[in-house]
Amino acid sequence: MSLKLSASDQSMLAGKHGPAPQMALEILVRMAEVYSANELLDISGAHIDSTIYIGDAGLEYAERLAGLGARVAVPTTLNVSGLDEMRWQEWDVNRDWALAAQRQMAAYQSMGAIPTWTCAPYQTRWQPRFGQQIAWGESNAIVYANSVIGARTERYPDLLDICCAITGRAPAAGLHLAENRAGQLLLKLVEIPETLQQADDFYPVLGHLVGGIARDRIPVLDGIKATPTSDQHKAFGAAAASSGTVALYHMVGVTPEAPTLKSAFQGKEPEGTFEITIGDLRAARLELTSAQGELLDMVALGCPHFSIEEFMKLAALVAGKHAHPQVLFHITTNRLQFEKADRAGLIEPLRNFGARFTTDTCILATPMLNPEIKNLMTNSGKYAYYSPGMLKAEVSYGSLADCVRSAITGRVVLDDSIWDG
Ligand code: F3S
């Protein structure tokens, strides 16, 4: 399939827009072949995941683009970086890492991108609109933009996302095209109590289960009786994009491209049908816990980044209480949500409880934790999925209330009643 280029693409490739757009478009043209695209399309927004410092290659790439005078052509937000610029010295981050991560942050900022430093850009004022063509990196952000908002992005890997932002172009392929957004698998929720469907801790578990079934296909969930909140969608999508590589899901009667079952499948037949029972959910919930006992060193919240609504819920749970001195109670968020929470008077009471905060990054994106942290508890399906491998820590999964109760007692305590009922 040969790639049709517009007159503007051709002049960019010829270097008439400068060396950075030329280099970015050369990369995009090569990648368009990988995506089997026969043309490029205009995008009107981007979210860059290449911001996380993982070594010299990514830093060199960012500085090379910046050195060529690269500027983003569309409004562009930045994902988490490899450093909490304001607090890294309070943690185990070594100085060489910090300086390199900071240089990478500076390179992307110099291109005119908005320094949001968050994996939840959809909870900022820069969230995209329904039908908007965008190029986003970061799996949880991609699945949220496609599914909950109905914006259109492929799964953009690091390094390619910034090429789209600089050129304002993306391969016309995959989830950018309406016909590729039809559901592929039907997942029917069978007699799942509505009370459970309303609980926050239901969504990471459901997401973990759905990701494992769907893998890279588009699941359609039928039988959702609740109206999930933004944070519940966030938790669901992040988990589904961890155990699988789900980039788009439909919930019948809930998400914008699925007002009916028929529209979710665009009138096509599902490739497969699965039933999800309470037993499947209980098993998936157990899978999110690798720890054998009740030992607890750390509670990790804010994956994806904590929202103001989550701060409010947490502040109500910890009021007048104190975390056990041996438990690190930690929240990852972005500067915008942190400042909102501070202005709302929520940070001081959380500090009094014993909470510590990280902005701009997270425990999986920067080497901040003492390796002696071996037993971690979280309410996040994504943290639960990745922490055993990436942090070499055992994980217990629980609700936000379980996490608070456990932090106070200093050992893992779970309330199973909502899952048993
Ligand atoms: Fe965000 Fe880090 Fe989780 S980047 S999605 S808080 S693993």
mmCIF file with all atom_site columns, N, CA and C in Angstrom, residues 291 295 297-298 370-376 391-395:
data_model
loop_
_atom_site.group_PDB
_atom_site.id
_atom_site.type_symbol
_atom_site.label_atom_id
_atom_site.label_alt_id
_atom_site.label_comp_id
_atom_site.label_asym_id
_atom_site.label_entity_id
_atom_site.label_seq_id
_atom_site.pdbx_PDB_ins_code
_atom_site.Cartn_x
_atom_site.Cartn_y
_atom_site.Cartn_z
_atom_site.occupancy
_atom_site.B_iso_or_equiv
_atom_site.pdbx_formal_charge
_atom_site.auth_seq_id
_atom_site.auth_comp_id
_atom_site.auth_asym_id
_atom_site.auth_atom_id
_atom_site.pdbx_PDB_model_num
ATOM 1  N N  . ALA A 1 291 ? 0.513  -10.851 47.935 1.00 0.00 ? 291 ALA A N  1
ATOM 2  C CA . ALA A 1 291 ? 1.037  -11.037 49.299 1.00 0.00 ? 291 ALA A CA 1
ATOM 3  C C  . ALA A 1 291 ? 0.332  -12.215 49.977 1.00 0.00 ? 291 ALA A C  1
ATOM 4  N N  . LEU A 1 295 ? 1.560  -8.436  56.459 1.00 0.00 ? 295 LEU A N  1
ATOM 5  C CA . LEU A 1 295 ? 2.626  -7.443  56.625 1.00 0.00 ? 295 LEU A CA 1
ATOM 6  C C  . LEU A 1 295 ? 2.389  -6.236  55.726 1.00 0.00 ? 295 LEU A C  1
ATOM 7  N N  . ASP A 1 297 ? 4.178  -2.390  54.615 1.00 0.00 ? 297 ASP A N  1
ATOM 8  C CA . ASP A 1 297 ? 5.180  -1.318  54.708 1.00 0.00 ? 297 ASP A CA 1
ATOM 9  C C  . ASP A 1 297 ? 4.660  -0.021  54.116 1.00 0.00 ? 297 ASP A C  1
ATOM 10 N N  . MET A 1 298 ? 3.776  -0.146  53.139 1.00 0.00 ? 298 MET A N  1
ATOM 11 C CA . MET A 1 298 ? 3.393  1.047   52.386 1.00 0.00 ? 298 MET A CA 1
ATOM 12 C C  . MET A 1 298 ? 1.979  0.916   51.830 1.00 0.00 ? 298 MET A C  1
ATOM 13 N N  . ASN A 1 370 ? 12.663 3.163   48.840 1.00 0.00 ? 370 ASN A N  1
ATOM 14 C CA . ASN A 1 370 ? 13.668 2.360   49.523 1.00 0.00 ? 370 ASN A CA 1
ATOM 15 C C  . ASN A 1 370 ? 13.391 0.887   49.216 1.00 0.00 ? 370 ASN A C  1
ATOM 16 N N  . PRO A 1 371 ? 14.433 0.143   48.793 1.00 0.00 ? 371 PRO A N  1
ATOM 17 C CA . PRO A 1 371 ? 14.180 -1.278  48.433 1.00 0.00 ? 371 PRO A CA 1
ATOM 18 C C  . PRO A 1 371 ? 13.686 -2.113  49.616 1.00 0.00 ? 371 PRO A C  1
ATOM 19 N N  . GLU A 1 372 ? 13.748 -1.557  50.805 1.00 0.00 ? 372 GLU A N  1
ATOM 20 C CA . GLU A 1 372 ? 13.240 -2.329  51.957 1.00 0.00 ? 372 GLU A CA 1
ATOM 21 C C  . GLU A 1 372 ? 11.722 -2.384  51.987 1.00 0.00 ? 372 GLU A C  1
ATOM 22 N N  . ILE A 1 373 ? 11.079 -1.592  51.132 1.00 0.00 ? 373 ILE A N  1
ATOM 23 C CA . ILE A 1 373 ? 9.616  -1.688  51.062 1.00 0.00 ? 373 ILE A CA 1
ATOM 24 C C  . ILE A 1 373 ? 9.264  -2.958  50.297 1.00 0.00 ? 373 ILE A C  1
ATOM 25 N N  . LYS A 1 374 ? 8.733  -3.905  51.029 1.00 0.00 ? 374 LYS A N  1
ATOM 26 C CA . LYS A 1 374 ? 8.487  -5.228  50.434 1.00 0.00 ? 374 LYS A CA 1
ATOM 27 C C  . LYS A 1 374 ? 7.009  -5.579  50.383 1.00 0.00 ? 374 LYS A C  1
ATOM 28 N N  . ASN A 1 375 ? 6.201  -4.878  51.190 1.00 0.00 ? 375 ASN A N  1
ATOM 29 C CA . ASN A 1 375 ? 4.776  -5.221  51.258 1.00 0.00 ? 375 ASN A CA 1
ATOM 30 C C  . ASN A 1 375 ? 3.952  -3.955  51.082 1.00 0.00 ? 375 ASN A C  1
ATOM 31 N N  . LEU A 1 376 ? 3.281  -3.913  49.973 1.00 0.00 ? 376 LEU A N  1
ATOM 32 C CA . LEU A 1 376 ? 2.586  -2.695  49.576 1.00 0.00 ? 376 LEU A CA 1
ATOM 33 C C  . LEU A 1 376 ? 1.095  -2.990  49.417 1.00 0.00 ? 376 LEU A C  1
ATOM 34 N N  . LEU A 1 391 ? 8.737  -3.420  41.229 1.00 0.00 ? 391 LEU A N  1
ATOM 35 C CA . LEU A 1 391 ? 9.273  -2.976  42.528 1.00 0.00 ? 391 LEU A CA 1
ATOM 36 C C  . LEU A 1 391 ? 9.765  -4.143  43.377 1.00 0.00 ? 391 LEU A C  1
ATOM 37 N N  . LYS A 1 392 ? 9.532  -5.336  42.875 1.00 0.00 ? 392 LYS A N  1
ATOM 38 C CA . LYS A 1 392 ? 9.874  -6.543  43.643 1.00 0.00 ? 392 LYS A CA 1
ATOM 39 C C  . LYS A 1 392 ? 9.219  -6.485  45.028 1.00 0.00 ? 392 LYS A C  1
ATOM 40 N N  . ALA A 1 393 ? 7.970  -6.064  45.039 1.00 0.00 ? 393 ALA A N  1
ATOM 41 C CA . ALA A 1 393 ? 7.225  -5.978  46.304 1.00 0.00 ? 393 ALA A CA 1
ATOM 42 C C  . ALA A 1 393 ? 5.982  -6.848  46.196 1.00 0.00 ? 393 ALA A C  1
ATOM 43 N N  . GLU A 1 394 ? 5.550  -7.391  47.324 1.00 0.00 ? 394 GLU A N  1
ATOM 44 C CA . GLU A 1 394 ? 4.286  -8.135  47.346 1.00 0.00 ? 394 GLU A CA 1
ATOM 45 C C  . GLU A 1 394 ? 3.158  -7.131  47.508 1.00 0.00 ? 394 GLU A C  1
ATOM 46 N N  . VAL A 1 395 ? 2.045  -7.403  46.862 1.00 0.00 ? 395 VAL A N  1
ATOM 47 C CA . VAL A 1 395 ? 0.951  -6.432  46.838 1.00 0.00 ? 395 VAL A CA 1
ATOM 48 C C  . VAL A 1 395 ? -0.318 -7.019  47.428 1.00 0.00 ? 395 VAL A C  1
#
